[in-house]
Short mmCIF file of C-alpha atoms and ligand atoms in Angstrom, two decimals:
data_model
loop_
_atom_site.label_atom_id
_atom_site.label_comp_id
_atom_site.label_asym_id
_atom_site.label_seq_id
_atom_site.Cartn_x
_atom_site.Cartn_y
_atom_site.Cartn_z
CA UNK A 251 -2.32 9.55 -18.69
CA UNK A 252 -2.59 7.52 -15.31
CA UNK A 253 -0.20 4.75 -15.25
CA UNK A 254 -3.20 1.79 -13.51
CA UNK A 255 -0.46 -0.76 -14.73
CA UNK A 256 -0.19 -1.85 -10.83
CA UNK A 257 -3.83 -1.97 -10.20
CA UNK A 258 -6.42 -4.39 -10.44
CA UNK A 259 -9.89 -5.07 -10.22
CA UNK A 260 -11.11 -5.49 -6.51
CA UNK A 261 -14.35 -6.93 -6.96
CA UNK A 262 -13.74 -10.37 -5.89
CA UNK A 263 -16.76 -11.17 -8.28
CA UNK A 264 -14.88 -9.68 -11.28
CA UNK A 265 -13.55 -11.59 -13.93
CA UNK A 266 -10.98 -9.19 -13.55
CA UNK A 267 -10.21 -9.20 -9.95
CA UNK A 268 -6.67 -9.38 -8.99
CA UNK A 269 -5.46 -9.35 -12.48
CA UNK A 270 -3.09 -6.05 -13.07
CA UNK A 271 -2.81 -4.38 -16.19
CA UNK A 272 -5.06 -1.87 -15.60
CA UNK A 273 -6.80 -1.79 -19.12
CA UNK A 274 -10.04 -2.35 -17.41
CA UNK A 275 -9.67 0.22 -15.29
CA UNK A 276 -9.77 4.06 -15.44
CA UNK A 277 -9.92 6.88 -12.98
CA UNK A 278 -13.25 8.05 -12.45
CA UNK A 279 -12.47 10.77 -9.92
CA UNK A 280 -10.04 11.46 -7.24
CA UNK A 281 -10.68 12.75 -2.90
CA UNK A 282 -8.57 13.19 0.17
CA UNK A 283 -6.37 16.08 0.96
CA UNK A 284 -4.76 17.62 -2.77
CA UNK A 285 -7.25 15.31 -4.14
CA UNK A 286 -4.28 12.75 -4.56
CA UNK A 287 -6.04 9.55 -4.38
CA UNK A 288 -7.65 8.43 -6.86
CA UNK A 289 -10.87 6.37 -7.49
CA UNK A 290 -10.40 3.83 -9.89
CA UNK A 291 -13.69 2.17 -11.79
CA UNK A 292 -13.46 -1.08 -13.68
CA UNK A 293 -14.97 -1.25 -17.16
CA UNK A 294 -16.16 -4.90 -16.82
CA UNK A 295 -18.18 -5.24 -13.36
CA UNK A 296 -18.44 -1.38 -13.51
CA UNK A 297 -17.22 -1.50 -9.74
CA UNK A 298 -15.43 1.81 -8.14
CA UNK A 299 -13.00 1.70 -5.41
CA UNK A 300 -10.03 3.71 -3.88
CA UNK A 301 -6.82 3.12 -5.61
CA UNK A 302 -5.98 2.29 -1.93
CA UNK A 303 -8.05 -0.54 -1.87
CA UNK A 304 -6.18 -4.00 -1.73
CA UNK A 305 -2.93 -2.31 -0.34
CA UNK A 306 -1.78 -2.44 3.81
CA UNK A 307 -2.82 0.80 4.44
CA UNK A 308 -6.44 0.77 3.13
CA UNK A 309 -8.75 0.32 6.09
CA UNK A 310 -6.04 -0.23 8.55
CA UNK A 311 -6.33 0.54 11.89
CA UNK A 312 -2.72 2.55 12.61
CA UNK A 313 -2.10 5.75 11.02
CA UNK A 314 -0.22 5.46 7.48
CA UNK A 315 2.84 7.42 9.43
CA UNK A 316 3.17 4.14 12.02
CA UNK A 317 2.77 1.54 9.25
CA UNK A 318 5.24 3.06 6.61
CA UNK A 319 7.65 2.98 10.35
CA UNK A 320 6.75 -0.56 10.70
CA UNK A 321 7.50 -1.81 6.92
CA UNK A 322 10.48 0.36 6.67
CA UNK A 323 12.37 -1.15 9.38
CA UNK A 324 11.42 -4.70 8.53
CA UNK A 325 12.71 -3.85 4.85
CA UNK A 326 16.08 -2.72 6.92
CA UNK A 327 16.26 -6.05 8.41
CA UNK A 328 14.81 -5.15 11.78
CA UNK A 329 13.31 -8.56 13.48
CA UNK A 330 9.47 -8.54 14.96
CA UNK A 331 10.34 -7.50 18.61
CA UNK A 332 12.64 -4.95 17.62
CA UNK A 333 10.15 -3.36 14.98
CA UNK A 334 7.86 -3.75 17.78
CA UNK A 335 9.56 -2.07 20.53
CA UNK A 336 11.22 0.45 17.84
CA UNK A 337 7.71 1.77 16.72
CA UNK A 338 5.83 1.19 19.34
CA UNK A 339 3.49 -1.36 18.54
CA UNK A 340 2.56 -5.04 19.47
CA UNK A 341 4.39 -7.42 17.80
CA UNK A 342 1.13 -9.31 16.97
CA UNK A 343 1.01 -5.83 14.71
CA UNK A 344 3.98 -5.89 13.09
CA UNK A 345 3.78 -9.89 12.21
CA UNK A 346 0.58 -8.73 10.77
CA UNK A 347 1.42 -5.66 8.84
CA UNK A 348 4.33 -8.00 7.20
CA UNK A 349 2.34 -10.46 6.05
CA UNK A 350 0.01 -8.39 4.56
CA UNK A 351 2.60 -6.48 2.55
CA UNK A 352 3.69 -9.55 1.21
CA UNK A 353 3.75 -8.62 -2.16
CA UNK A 354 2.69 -4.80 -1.76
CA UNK A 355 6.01 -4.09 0.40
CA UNK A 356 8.28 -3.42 -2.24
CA UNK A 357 5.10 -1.09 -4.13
CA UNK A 358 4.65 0.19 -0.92
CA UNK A 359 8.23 0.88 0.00
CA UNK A 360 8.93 2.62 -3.65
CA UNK A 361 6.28 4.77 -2.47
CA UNK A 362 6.36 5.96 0.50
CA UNK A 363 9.79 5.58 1.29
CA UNK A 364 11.37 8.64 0.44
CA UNK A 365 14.93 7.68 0.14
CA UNK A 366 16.88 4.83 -2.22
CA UNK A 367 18.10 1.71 -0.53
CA UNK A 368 21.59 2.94 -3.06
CA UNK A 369 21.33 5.74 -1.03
CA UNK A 370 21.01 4.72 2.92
CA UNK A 371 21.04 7.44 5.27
CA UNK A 372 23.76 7.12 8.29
CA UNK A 373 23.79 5.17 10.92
CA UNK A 374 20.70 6.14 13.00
ZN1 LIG B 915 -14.01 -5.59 -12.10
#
């Protein structure tokens, strides 16, 4: 079974929306390379959209690669204008990509960062 425990409703119509739990949702197909994403549907406003949806890197405008740089070093502790000037992007960018995290950073950092915090790799 699909574990949709951390996804909710995106429909901002839904009576659902934004509520996680995931028993309204199923997946009701899956796309992208390795067909690893999947598309979720909601059972109450019979909506579809990409599992992706509602997270940082759906729709965003630098590659996944650059963003997963830019929220691992502010989960290291990095500041703005050294995330900026580490990753090369504007800070404007990186003040962005932070706040928009918000929540989804640790999600997001479980998940695409591929090592444990218990675990930290040497000095770089
Ligand atoms: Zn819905």
């Amino acid at each position: 079974m699909d574990d949709l425990s951390r996804f909710c409703c995106q429909n901002s119509e839904c009576p659902d929306y934004g509520k996680r739990g995931g028993e309204n949702l199923s997946v009701c197909g899956r796309y992208g390379p390795d067909k690893q994403r999947r598309m979720l549907r909601c059972r109450t406003c019979k909506a579809r959209f990409s599992e992706r949806k509602g997270t940082p890197l759906f729709g965003s405008t630098l590659p996944g690669e650059k963003v997963r740089c830019v929220l691992e070093h502010i989960a290291e502790g990095c500041g703005v204008r050294k995330t900026s000037r580490l990753v090369e992007v504007h800070p404007d960018t990186v003040t962005r990509y932070s706040r928009l995290a918000g929540d989804h950073a640790r999600t997001l950092h479980d998940e695409l960062v591929a090592f444990s915090p218990e675990h930290p790799r040497g000095a770089v």
